[in-house]
mmCIF file of C-alpha atoms in Angstrom:
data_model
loop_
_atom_site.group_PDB
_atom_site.id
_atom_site.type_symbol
_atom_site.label_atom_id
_atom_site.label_comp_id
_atom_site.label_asym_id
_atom_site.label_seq_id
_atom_site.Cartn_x
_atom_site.Cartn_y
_atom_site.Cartn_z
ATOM 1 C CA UNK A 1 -39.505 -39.560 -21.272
ATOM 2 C CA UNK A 2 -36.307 -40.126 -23.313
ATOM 3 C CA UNK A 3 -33.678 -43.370 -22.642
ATOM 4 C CA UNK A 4 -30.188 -43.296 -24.261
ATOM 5 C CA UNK A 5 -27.161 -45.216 -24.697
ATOM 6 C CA UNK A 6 -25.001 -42.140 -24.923
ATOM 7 C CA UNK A 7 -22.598 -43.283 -22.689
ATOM 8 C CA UNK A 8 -21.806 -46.948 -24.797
ATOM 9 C CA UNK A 9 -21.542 -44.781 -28.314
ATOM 10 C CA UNK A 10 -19.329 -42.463 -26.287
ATOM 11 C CA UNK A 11 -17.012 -44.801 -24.857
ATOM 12 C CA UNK A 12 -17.115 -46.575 -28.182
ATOM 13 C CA UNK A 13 -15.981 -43.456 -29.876
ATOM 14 C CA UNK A 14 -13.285 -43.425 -27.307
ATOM 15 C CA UNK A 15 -14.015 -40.243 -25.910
ATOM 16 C CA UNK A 16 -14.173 -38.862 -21.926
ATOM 17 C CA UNK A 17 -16.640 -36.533 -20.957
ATOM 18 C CA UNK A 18 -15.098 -33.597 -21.125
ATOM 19 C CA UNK A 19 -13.632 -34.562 -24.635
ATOM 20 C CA UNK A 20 -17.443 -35.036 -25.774
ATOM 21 C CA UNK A 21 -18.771 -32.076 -23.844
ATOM 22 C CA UNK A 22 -15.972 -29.707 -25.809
ATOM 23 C CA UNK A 23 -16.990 -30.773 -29.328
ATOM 24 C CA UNK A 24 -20.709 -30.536 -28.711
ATOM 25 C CA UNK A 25 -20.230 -26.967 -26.901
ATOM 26 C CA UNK A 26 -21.725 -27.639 -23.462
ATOM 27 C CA UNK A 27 -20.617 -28.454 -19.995
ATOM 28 C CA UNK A 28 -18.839 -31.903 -18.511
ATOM 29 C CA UNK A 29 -22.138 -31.571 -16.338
ATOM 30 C CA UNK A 30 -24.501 -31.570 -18.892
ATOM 31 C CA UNK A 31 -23.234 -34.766 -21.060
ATOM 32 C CA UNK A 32 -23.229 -36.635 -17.168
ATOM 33 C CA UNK A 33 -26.884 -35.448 -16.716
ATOM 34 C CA UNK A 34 -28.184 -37.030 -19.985
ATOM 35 C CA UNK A 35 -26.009 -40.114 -20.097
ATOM 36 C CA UNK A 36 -27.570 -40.838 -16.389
ATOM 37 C CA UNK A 37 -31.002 -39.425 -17.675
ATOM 38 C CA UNK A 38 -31.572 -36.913 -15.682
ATOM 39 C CA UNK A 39 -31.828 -34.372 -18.348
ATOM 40 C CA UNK A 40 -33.243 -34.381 -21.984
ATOM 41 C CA UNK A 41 -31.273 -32.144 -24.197
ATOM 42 C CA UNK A 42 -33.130 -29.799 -26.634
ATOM 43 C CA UNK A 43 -33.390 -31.102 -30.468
ATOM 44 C CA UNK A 44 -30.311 -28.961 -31.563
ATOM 45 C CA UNK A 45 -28.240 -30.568 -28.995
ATOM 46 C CA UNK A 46 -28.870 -33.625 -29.506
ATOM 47 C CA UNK A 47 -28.194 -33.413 -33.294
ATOM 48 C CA UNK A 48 -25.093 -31.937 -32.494
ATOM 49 C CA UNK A 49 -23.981 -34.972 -30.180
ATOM 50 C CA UNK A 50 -24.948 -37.191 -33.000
ATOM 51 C CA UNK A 51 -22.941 -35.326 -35.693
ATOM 52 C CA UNK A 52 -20.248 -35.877 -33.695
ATOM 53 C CA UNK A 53 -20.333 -39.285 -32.647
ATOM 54 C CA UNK A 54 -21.364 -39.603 -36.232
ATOM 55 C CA UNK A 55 -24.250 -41.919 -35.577
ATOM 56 C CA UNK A 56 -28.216 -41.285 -36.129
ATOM 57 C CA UNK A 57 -29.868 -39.873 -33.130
ATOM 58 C CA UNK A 58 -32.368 -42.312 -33.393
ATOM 59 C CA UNK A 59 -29.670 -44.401 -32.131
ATOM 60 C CA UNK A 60 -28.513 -42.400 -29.651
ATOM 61 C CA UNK A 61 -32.091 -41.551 -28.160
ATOM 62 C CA UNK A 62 -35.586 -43.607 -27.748
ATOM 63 C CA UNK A 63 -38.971 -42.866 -26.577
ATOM 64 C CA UNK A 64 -39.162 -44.461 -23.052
ATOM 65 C CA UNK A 65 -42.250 -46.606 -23.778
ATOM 66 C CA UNK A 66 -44.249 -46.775 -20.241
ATOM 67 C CA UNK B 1 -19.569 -28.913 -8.711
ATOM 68 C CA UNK B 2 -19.562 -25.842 -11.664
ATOM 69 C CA UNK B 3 -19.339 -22.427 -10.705
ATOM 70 C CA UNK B 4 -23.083 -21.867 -10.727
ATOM 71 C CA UNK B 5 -23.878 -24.838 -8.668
ATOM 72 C CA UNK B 6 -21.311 -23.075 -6.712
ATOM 73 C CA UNK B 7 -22.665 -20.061 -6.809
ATOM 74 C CA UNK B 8 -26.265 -21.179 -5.713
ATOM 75 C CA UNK B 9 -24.825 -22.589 -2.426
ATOM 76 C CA UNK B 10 -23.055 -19.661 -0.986
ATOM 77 C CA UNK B 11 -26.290 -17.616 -2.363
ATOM 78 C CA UNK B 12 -28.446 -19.738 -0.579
ATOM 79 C CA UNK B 13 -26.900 -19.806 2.840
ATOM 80 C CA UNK B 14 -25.799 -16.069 2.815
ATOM 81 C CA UNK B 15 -29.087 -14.859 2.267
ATOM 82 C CA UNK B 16 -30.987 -17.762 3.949
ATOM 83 C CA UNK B 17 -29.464 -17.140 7.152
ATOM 84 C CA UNK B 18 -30.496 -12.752 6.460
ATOM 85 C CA UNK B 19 -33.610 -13.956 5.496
ATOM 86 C CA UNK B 20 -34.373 -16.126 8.996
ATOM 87 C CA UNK B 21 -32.480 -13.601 11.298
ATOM 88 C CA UNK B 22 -34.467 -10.623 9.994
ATOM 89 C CA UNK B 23 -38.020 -12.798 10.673
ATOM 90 C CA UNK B 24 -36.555 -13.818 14.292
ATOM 91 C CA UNK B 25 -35.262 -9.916 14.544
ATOM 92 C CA UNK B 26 -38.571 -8.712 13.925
ATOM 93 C CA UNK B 27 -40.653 -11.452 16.311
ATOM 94 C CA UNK B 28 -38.252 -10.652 19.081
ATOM 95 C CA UNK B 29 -38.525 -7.115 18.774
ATOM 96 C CA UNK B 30 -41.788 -6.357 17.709
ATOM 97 C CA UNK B 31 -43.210 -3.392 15.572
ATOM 98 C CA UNK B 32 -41.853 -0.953 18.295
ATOM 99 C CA UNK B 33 -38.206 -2.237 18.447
ATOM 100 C CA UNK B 34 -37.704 -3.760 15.181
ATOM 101 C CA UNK B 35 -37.178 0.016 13.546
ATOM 102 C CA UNK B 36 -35.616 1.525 16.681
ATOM 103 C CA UNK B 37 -32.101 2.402 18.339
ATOM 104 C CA UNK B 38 -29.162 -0.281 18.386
ATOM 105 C CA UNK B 39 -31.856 -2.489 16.275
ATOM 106 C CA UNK B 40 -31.508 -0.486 13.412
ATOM 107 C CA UNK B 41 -27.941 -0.775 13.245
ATOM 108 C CA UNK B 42 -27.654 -4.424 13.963
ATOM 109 C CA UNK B 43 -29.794 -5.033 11.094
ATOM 110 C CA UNK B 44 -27.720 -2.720 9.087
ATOM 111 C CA UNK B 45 -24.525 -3.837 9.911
ATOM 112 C CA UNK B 46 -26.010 -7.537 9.050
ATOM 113 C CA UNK B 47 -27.188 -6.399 5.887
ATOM 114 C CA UNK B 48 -24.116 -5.286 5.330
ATOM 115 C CA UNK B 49 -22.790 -8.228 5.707
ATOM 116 C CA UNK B 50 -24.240 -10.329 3.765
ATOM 117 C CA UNK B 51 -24.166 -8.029 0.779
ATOM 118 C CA UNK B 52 -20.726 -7.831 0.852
ATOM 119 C CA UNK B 53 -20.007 -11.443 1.504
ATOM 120 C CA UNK B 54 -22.008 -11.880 -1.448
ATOM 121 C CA UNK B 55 -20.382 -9.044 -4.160
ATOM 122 C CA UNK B 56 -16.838 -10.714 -2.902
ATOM 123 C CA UNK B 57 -18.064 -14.250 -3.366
ATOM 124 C CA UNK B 58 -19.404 -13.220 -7.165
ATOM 125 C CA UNK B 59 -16.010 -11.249 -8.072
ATOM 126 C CA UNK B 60 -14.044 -14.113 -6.681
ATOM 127 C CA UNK B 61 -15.782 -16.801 -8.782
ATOM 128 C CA UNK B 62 -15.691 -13.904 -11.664
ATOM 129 C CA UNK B 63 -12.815 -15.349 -14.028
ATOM 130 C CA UNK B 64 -14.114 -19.049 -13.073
ATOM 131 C CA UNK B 65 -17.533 -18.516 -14.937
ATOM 132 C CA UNK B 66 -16.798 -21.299 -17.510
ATOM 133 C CA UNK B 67 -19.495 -22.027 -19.960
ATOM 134 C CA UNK B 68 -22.784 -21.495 -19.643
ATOM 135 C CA UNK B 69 -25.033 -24.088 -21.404
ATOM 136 C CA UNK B 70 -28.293 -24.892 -22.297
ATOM 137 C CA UNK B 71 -29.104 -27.082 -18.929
ATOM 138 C CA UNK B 72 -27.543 -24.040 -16.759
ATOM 139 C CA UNK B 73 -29.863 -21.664 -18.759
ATOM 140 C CA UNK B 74 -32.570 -24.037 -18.302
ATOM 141 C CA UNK B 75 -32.160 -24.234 -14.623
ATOM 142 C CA UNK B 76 -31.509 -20.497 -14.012
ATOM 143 C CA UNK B 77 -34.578 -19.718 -15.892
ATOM 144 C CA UNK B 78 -37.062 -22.047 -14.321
ATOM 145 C CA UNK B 79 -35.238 -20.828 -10.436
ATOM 146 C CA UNK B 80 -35.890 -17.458 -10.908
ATOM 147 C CA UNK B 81 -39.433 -17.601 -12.644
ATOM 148 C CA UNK B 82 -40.463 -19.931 -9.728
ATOM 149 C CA UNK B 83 -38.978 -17.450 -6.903
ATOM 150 C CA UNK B 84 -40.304 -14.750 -8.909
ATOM 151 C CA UNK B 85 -43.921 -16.211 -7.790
ATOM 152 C CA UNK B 86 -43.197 -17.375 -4.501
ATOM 153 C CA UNK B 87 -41.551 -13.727 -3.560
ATOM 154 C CA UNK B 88 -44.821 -12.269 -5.101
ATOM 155 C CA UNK B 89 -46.881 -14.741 -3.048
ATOM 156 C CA UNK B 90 -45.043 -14.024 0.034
ATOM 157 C CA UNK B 91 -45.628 -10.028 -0.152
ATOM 158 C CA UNK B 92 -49.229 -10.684 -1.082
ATOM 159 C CA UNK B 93 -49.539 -12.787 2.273
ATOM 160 C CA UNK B 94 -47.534 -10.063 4.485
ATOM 161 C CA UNK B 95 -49.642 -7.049 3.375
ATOM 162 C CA UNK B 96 -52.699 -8.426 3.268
ATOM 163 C CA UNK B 97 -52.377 -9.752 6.793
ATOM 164 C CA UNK B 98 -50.528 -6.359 8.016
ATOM 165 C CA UNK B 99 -53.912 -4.979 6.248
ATOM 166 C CA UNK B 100 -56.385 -7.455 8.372
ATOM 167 C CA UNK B 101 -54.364 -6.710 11.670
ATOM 168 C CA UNK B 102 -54.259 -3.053 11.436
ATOM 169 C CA UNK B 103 -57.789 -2.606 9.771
ATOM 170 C CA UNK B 104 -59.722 -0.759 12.740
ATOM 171 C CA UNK B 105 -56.607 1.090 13.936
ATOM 172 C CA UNK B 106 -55.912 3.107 10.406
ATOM 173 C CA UNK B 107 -52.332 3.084 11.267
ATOM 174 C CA UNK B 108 -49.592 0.710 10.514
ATOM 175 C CA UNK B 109 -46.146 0.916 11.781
ATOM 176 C CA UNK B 110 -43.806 1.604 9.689
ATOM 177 C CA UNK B 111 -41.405 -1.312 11.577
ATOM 178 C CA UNK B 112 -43.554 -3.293 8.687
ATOM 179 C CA UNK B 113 -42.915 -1.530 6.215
ATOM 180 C CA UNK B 114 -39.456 -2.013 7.017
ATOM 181 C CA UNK B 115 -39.674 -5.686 7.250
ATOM 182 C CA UNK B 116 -41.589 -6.184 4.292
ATOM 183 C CA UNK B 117 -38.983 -4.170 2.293
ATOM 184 C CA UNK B 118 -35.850 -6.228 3.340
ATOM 185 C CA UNK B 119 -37.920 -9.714 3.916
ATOM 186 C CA UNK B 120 -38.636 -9.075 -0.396
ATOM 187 C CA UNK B 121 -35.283 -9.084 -1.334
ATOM 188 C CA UNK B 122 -33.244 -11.295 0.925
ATOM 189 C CA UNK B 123 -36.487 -14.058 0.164
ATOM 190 C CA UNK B 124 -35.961 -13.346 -3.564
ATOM 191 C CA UNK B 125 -32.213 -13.918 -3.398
ATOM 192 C CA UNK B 126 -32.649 -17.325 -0.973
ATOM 193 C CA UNK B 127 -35.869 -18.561 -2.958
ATOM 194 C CA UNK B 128 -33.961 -18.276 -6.677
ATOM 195 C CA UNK B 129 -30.647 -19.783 -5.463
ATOM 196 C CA UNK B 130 -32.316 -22.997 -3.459
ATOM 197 C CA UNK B 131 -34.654 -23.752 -5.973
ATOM 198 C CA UNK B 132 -31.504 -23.246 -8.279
ATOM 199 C CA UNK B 133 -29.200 -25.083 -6.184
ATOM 200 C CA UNK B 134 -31.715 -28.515 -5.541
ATOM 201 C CA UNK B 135 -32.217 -28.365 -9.382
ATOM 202 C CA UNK B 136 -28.975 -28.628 -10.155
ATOM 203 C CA UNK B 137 -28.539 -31.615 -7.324
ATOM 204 C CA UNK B 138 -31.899 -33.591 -8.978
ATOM 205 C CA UNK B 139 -30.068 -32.949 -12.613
#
């Protein structure tokens, strides 16, 4: 399972949402679904939401130890 | 809500409620009256329904389709494989217990043939778009 602080970096990078869900190519829906964890995105994804934040995605996403 | 959340709703209920009137249809009038008369045309007209409420409900929501991501791929794919099996399952059970009923008698009615046919497709439609709908509720 896979924990993230999207939604700090995000707000950080004073960006909405939608704003964040338009750069990275993917729905409002799907940004809300990983910042509350409910989905993982796929590798490419991911990537893509940390070129754009400009941050590592190490940063953006851990392994949830259990 | 996005237009295939949307989408997976109406699905559900329109054939949901085809799916459960054609099983009450059938246990109300049997193998005799199920393929008969006014019956045939009430289930007809139903059918017709439905299919229409559904083609009006897709070209309305037409120009709304919107993106279509990697999560809505996800959960369209993993809706339909699942309903795929369950519809599969559910024909499997139907025959082979029209098969174990009507096993000395060498005839079958073809009232079940009937039911089986429409029961296939209305369950495939209502299976795909709940399990598509309460996936897109969980995520």
């Amino acid at each position: 399972m896979l924990s993230n602080n999207l939604k700090i970096i995000r707000i950080t990078n004073e960006l909405t949402q939608e704003q964040l869900a338009d750069l990275v190519q993917c729905t409002r829906q799907t940004i809300h679904s990983i910042e509350k964890n409910r989905y993982n995105p796929s590798l490419e994804l991911g990537l893509k939401i940390a070129e754009v934040l400009d941050t590592d995605i190490n940063d953006i996403f851990q392994l949830k130890k259990e | 809500m996005n237009i295939q959340f949307r989408r997976a709703k109406y699905t559900m209920f329109l054939f949901g409620f085809l799916f459960f009137f054609l099983i009450i249809d059938f246990a109300i009038s049997g193998t005799s009256g199920f393929y008969s008369g006014l019956n045939r045309l009430l289930t007809a007209f139903v059918i017709f329904v439905v299919l229409i409420s559904f083609f009006t409900m897709l070209y309305k929501t037409k120009k709304k389709d919107g993106v279509l991501d990697e999560r809505d791929t996800m959960i369209q794919q993993k809706g339909t494989s699942v309903a795929l099996l369950c519809t599969v399952f559910l024909v499997f059970l139907i025959s082979t217990s029209v098969y174990v009923i009507y096993e000395s008698s060498l005839v079958v009615p073809v009232s079940w043939l009937w039911f089986i046919a429409y029961i296939t497709f209305s369950f495939a439609y209502f299976s795909s778009s709940t399990l598509i709908y309460f996936m897109y509720r969980k995520m």
